[in-house]
mmCIF file of C-alpha atoms and ligand atoms in Angstrom:
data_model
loop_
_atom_site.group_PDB
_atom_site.id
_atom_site.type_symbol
_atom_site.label_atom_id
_atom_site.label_comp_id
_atom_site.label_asym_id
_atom_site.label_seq_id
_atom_site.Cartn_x
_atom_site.Cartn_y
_atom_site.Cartn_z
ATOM 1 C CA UNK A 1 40.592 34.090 -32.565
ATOM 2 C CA UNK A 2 42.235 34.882 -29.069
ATOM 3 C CA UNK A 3 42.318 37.965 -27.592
ATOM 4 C CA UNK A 4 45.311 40.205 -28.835
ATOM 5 C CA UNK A 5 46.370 43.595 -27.385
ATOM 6 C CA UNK A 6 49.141 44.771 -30.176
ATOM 7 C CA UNK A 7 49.518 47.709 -28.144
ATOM 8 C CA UNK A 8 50.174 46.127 -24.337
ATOM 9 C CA UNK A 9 51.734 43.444 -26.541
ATOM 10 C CA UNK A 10 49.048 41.055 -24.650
ATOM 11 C CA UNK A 11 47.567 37.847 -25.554
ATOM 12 C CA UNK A 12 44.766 35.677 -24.049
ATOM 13 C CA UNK A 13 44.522 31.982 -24.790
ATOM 14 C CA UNK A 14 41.122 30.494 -23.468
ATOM 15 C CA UNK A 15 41.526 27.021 -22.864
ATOM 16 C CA UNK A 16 38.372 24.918 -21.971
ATOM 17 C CA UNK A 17 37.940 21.761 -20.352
ATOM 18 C CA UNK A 18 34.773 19.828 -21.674
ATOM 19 C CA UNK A 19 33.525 16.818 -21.422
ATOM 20 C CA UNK A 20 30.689 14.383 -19.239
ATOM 21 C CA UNK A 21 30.314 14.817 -15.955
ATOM 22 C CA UNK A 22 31.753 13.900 -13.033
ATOM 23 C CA UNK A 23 33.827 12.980 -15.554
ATOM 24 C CA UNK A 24 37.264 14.947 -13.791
ATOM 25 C CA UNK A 25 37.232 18.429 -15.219
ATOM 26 C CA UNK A 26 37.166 20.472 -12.413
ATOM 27 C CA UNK A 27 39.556 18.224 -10.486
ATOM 28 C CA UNK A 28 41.779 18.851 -13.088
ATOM 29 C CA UNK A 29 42.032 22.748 -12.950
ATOM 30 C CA UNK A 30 41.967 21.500 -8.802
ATOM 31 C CA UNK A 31 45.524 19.966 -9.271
ATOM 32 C CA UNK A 32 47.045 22.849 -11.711
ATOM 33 C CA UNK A 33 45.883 25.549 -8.771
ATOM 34 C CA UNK A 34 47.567 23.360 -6.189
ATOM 35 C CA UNK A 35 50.533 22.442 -8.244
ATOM 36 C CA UNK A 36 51.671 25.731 -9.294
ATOM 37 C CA UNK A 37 50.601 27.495 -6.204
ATOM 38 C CA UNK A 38 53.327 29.526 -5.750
ATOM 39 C CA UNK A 39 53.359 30.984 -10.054
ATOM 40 C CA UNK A 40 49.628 31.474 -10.107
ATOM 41 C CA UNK A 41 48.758 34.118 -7.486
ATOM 42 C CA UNK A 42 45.073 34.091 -8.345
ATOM 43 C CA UNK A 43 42.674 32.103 -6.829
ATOM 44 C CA UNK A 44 40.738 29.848 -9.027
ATOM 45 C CA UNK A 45 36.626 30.730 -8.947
ATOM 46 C CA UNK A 46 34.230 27.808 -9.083
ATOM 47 C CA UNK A 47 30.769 27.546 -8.416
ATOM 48 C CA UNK A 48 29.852 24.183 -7.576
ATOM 49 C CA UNK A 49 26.492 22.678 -6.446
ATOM 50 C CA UNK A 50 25.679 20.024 -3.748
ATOM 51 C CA UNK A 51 27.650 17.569 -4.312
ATOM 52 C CA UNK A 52 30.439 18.825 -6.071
ATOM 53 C CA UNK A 53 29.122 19.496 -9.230
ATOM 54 C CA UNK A 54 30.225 23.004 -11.458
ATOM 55 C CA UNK A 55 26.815 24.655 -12.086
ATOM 56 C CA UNK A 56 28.567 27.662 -14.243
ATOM 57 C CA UNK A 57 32.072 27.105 -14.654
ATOM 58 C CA UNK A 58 35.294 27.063 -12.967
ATOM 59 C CA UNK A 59 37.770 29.765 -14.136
ATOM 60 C CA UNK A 60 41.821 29.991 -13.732
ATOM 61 C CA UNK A 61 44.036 32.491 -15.103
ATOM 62 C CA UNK A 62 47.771 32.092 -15.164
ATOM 63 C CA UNK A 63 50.637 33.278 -16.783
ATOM 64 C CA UNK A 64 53.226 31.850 -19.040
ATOM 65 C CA UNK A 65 55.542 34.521 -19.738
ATOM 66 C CA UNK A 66 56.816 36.392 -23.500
ATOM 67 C CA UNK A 67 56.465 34.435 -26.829
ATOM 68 C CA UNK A 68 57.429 36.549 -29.610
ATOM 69 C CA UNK A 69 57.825 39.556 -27.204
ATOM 70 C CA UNK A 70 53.589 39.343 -26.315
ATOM 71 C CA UNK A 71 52.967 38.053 -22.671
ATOM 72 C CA UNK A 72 50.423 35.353 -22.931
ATOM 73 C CA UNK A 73 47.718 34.994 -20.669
ATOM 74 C CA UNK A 74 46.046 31.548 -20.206
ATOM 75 C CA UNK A 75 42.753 31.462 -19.039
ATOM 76 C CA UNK A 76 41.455 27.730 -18.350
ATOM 77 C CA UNK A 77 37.733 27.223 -17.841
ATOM 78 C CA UNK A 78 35.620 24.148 -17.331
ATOM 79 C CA UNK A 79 32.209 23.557 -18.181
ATOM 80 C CA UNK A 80 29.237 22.030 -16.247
ATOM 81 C CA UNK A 81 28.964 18.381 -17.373
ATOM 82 C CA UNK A 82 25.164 17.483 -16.485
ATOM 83 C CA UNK A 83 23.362 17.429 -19.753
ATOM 84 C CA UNK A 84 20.630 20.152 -18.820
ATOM 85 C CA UNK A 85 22.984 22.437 -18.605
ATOM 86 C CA UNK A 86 24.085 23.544 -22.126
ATOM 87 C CA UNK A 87 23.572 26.760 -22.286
ATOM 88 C CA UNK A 88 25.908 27.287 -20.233
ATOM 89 C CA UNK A 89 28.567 25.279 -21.843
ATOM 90 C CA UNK A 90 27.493 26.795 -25.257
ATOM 91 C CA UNK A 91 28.566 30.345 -23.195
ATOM 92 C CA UNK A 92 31.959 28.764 -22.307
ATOM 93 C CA UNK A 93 32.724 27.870 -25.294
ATOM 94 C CA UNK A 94 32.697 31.116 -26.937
ATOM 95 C CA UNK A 95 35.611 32.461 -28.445
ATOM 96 C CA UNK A 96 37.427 29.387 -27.355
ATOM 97 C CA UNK A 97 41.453 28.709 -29.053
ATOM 98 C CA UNK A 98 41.809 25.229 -27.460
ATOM 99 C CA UNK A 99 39.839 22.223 -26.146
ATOM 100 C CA UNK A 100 40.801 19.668 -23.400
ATOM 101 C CA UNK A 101 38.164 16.689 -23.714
ATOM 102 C CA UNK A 102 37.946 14.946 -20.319
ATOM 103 C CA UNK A 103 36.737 11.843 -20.896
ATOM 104 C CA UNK A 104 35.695 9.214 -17.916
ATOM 105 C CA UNK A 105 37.561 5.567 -18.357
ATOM 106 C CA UNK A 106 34.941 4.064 -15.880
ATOM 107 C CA UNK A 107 33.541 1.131 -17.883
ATOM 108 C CA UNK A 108 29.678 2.172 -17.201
ATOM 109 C CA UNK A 109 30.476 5.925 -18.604
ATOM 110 C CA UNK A 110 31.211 4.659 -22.329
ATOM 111 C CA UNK A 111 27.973 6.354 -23.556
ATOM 112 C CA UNK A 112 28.428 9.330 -21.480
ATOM 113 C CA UNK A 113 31.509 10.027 -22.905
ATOM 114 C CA UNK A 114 30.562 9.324 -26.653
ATOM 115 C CA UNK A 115 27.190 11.161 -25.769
ATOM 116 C CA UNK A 116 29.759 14.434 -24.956
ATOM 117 C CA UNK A 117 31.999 14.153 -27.172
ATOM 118 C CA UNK A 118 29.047 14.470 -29.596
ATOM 119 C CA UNK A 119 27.673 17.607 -27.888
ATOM 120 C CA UNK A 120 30.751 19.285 -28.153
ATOM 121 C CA UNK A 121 30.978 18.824 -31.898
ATOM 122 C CA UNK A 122 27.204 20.204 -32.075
ATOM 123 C CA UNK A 123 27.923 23.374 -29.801
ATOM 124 C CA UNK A 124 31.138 24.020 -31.896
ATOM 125 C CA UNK A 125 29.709 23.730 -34.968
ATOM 126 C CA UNK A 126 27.172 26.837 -33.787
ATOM 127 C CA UNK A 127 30.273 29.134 -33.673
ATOM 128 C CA UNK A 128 31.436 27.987 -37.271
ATOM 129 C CA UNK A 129 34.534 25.936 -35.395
ATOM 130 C CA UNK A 130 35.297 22.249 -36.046
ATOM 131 C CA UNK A 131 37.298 19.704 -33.546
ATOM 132 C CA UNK A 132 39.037 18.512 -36.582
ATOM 133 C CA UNK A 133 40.810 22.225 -36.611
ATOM 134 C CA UNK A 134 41.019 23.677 -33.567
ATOM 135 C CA UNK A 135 43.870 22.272 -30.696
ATOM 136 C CA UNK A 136 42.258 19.542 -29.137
ATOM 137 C CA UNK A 137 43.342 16.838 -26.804
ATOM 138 C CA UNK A 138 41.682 14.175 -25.215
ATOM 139 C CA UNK A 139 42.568 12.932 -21.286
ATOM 140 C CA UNK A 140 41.286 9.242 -20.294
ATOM 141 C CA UNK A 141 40.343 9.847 -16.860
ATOM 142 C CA UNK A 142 40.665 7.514 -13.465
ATOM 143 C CA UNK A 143 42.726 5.195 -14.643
ATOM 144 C CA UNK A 144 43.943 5.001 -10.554
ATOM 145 C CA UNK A 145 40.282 3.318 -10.272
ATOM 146 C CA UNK A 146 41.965 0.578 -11.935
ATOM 147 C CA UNK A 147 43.721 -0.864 -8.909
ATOM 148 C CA UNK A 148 40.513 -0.312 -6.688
ATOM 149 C CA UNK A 149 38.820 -2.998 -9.302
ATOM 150 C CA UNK A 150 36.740 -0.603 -10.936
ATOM 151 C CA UNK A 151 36.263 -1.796 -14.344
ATOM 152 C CA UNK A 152 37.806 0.633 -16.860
ATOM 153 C CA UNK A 153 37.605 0.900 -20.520
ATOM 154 C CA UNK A 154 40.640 -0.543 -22.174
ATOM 155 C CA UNK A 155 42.683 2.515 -23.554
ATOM 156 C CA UNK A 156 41.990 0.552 -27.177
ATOM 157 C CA UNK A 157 38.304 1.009 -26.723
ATOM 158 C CA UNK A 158 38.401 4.435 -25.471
ATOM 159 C CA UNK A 159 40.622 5.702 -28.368
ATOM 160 C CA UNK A 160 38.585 3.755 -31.254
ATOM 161 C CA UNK A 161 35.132 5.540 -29.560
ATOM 162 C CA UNK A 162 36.262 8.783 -29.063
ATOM 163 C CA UNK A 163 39.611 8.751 -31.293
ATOM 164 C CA UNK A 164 39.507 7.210 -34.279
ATOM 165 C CA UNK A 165 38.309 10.092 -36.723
ATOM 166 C CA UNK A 166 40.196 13.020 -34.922
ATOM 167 C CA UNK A 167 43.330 11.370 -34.423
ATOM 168 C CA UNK A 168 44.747 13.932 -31.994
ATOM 169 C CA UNK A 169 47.231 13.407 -29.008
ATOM 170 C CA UNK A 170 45.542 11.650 -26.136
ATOM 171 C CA UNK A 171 46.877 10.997 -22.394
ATOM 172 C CA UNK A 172 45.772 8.402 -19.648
ATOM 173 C CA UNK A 173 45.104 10.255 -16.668
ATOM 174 C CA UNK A 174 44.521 10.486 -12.980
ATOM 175 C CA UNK A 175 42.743 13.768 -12.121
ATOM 176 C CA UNK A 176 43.025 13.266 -7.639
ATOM 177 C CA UNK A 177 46.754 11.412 -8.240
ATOM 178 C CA UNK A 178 47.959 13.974 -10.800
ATOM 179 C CA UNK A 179 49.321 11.758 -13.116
ATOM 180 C CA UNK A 180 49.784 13.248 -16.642
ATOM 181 C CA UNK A 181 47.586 16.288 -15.786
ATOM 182 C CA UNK A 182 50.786 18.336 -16.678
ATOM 183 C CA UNK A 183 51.808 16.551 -19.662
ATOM 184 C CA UNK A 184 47.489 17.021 -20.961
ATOM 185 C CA UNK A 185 47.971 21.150 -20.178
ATOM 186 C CA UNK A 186 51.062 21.430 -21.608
ATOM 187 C CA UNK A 187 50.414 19.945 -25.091
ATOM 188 C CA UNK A 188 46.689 21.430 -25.111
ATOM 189 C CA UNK A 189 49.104 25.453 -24.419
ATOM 190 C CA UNK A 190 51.441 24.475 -26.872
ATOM 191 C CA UNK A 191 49.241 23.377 -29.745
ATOM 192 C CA UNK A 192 47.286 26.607 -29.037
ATOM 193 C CA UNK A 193 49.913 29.193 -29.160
ATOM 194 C CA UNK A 194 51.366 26.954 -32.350
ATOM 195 C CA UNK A 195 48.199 27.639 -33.858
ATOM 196 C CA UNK A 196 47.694 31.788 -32.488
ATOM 197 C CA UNK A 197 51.203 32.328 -34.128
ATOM 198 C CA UNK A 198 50.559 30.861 -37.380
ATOM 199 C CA UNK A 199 46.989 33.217 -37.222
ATOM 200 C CA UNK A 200 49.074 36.011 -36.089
ATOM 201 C CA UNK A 201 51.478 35.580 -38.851
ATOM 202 C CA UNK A 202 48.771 34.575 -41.420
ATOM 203 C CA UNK A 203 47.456 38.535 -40.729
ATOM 204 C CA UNK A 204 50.950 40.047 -40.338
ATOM 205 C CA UNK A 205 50.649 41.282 -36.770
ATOM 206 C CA UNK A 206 53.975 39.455 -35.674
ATOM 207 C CA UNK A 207 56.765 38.623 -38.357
HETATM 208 N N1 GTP B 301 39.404 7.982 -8.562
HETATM 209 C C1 GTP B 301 39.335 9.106 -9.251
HETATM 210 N N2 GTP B 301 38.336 9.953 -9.010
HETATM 211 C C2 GTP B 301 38.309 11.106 -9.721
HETATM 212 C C3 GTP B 301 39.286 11.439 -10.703
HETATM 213 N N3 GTP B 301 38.986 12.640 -11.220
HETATM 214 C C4 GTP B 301 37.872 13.046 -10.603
HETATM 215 N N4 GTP B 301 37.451 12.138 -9.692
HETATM 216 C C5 GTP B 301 36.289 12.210 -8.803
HETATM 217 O O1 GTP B 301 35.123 12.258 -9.609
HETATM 218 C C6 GTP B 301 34.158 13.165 -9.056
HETATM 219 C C7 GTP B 301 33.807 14.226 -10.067
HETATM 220 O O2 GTP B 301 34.967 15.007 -10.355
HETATM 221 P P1 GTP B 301 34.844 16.525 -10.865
HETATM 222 O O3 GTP B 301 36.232 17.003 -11.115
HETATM 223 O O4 GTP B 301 33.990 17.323 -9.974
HETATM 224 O O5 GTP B 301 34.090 16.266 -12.243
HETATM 225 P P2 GTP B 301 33.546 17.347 -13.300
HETATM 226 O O6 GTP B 301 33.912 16.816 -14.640
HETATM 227 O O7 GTP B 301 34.027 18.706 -12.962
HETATM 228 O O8 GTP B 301 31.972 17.209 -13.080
HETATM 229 P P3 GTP B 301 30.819 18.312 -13.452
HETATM 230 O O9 GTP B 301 31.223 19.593 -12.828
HETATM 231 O O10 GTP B 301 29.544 17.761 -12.919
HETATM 232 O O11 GTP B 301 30.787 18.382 -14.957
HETATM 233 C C8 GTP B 301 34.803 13.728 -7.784
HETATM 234 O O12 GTP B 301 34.338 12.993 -6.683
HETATM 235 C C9 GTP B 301 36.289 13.510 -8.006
HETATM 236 O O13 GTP B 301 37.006 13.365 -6.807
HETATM 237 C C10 GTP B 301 40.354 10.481 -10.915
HETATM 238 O O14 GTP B 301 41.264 10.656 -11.727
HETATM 239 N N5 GTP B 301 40.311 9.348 -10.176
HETATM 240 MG MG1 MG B 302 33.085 20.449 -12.565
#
């Protein structure tokens, strides 16, 4: 459940971008920062190792302004890809309201994303939560990589891996061109304050 001050009239949504890496996560929060420069006057944190990789998480807080008279807060975070690290994405994870699965379209990543996908529903499942309930939408990455003549997963194949069961809303993406980075963070905000309202109404803090 998200973080709710009924007195400051505050709430937190913690969004969290998972998924295999080098897979596009962080270049995803990347392009939000530099997109909405101007509305988010905080400067996203990241901790990245040689090469580029997150080795704790990247972190950026924004705000989207009074829904049902509470300000909400969004926090987005991204976890470290590289398998060894799952502590640490277990960590992120915690006390999560929404998911943003980042999958990589490159043809020779299939497993790696299937591999994650399965990770996450392990990890989840520690904290009692299931990806069949909680908001959840899946982004096929690097789709630009298809005009370089990098062999990409059809958008068929990607959805009947990693789609099939969950059925939720899915967007082919482009992490470095931006396209339909924006359309991925605004479904993953709305389905997660749809859901915090229905909870808040469920316990009668907000009519
Ligand atoms: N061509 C192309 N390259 C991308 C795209 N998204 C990310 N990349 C590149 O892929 C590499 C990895 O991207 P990151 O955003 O660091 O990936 P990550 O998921 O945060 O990786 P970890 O932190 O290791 O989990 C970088 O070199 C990016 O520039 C994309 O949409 N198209
Ligand atoms: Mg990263």
């Amino acid at each position: 459940m998200a973080f709710v001050n009924l007195h400051e009239k505050e709430i937190h949504l913690k969004i969290v971008y998972y998924g295999p890496g080098r897979g596009g996560k962080t270049s995803n929060l990347e392009y939000i920062h530099r997109k909405f420069a101007k509305r988010i006057n905080t400067e996203m944190v990241t901790v990245k190792t040689h090469g580029d990789r997150t080795l704790f998480f990247d972190f950026l807080p924004f705000d989207i302004g009074l829904i049902n008279g509470f300000n909400v807060k969004i926090q987005l975070y991204t976890v470290p890809g590289q398998i060894k690290y799952n502590t640490t994405r277990k960590l992120v994870l915690r006390g999560v309201d929404g998911i943003v699965f980042v999958a990589d379209a490159m043809a020779v990543r299939r497993e790696k994303n299937i591999q994650s996908l399965k990770n996450l529903q392990e990890n989840l499942g520690d904290y009692k939560k299931s990806l069949f309930k909680i908001p959840f939408v899946i982004q096929y990455n690097k789709i630009d990589l298809k005009e370089r003549g990098i062999p990409i997963l059809p958008m068929a194949t990607l959805e009947k891996d990693l789609n099939s069961k969950l059925k939720k809303p899915s967007f082919a993406a482009s992490a470095v061109l931006g396209t339909n980075v924006i359309e991925t963070l605004k479904r993953i905000i709305a389905l997660t304050v749809t859901s915090i309202k229905k909870d808040l109404i469920q316990e009668k803090k907000i009519g």
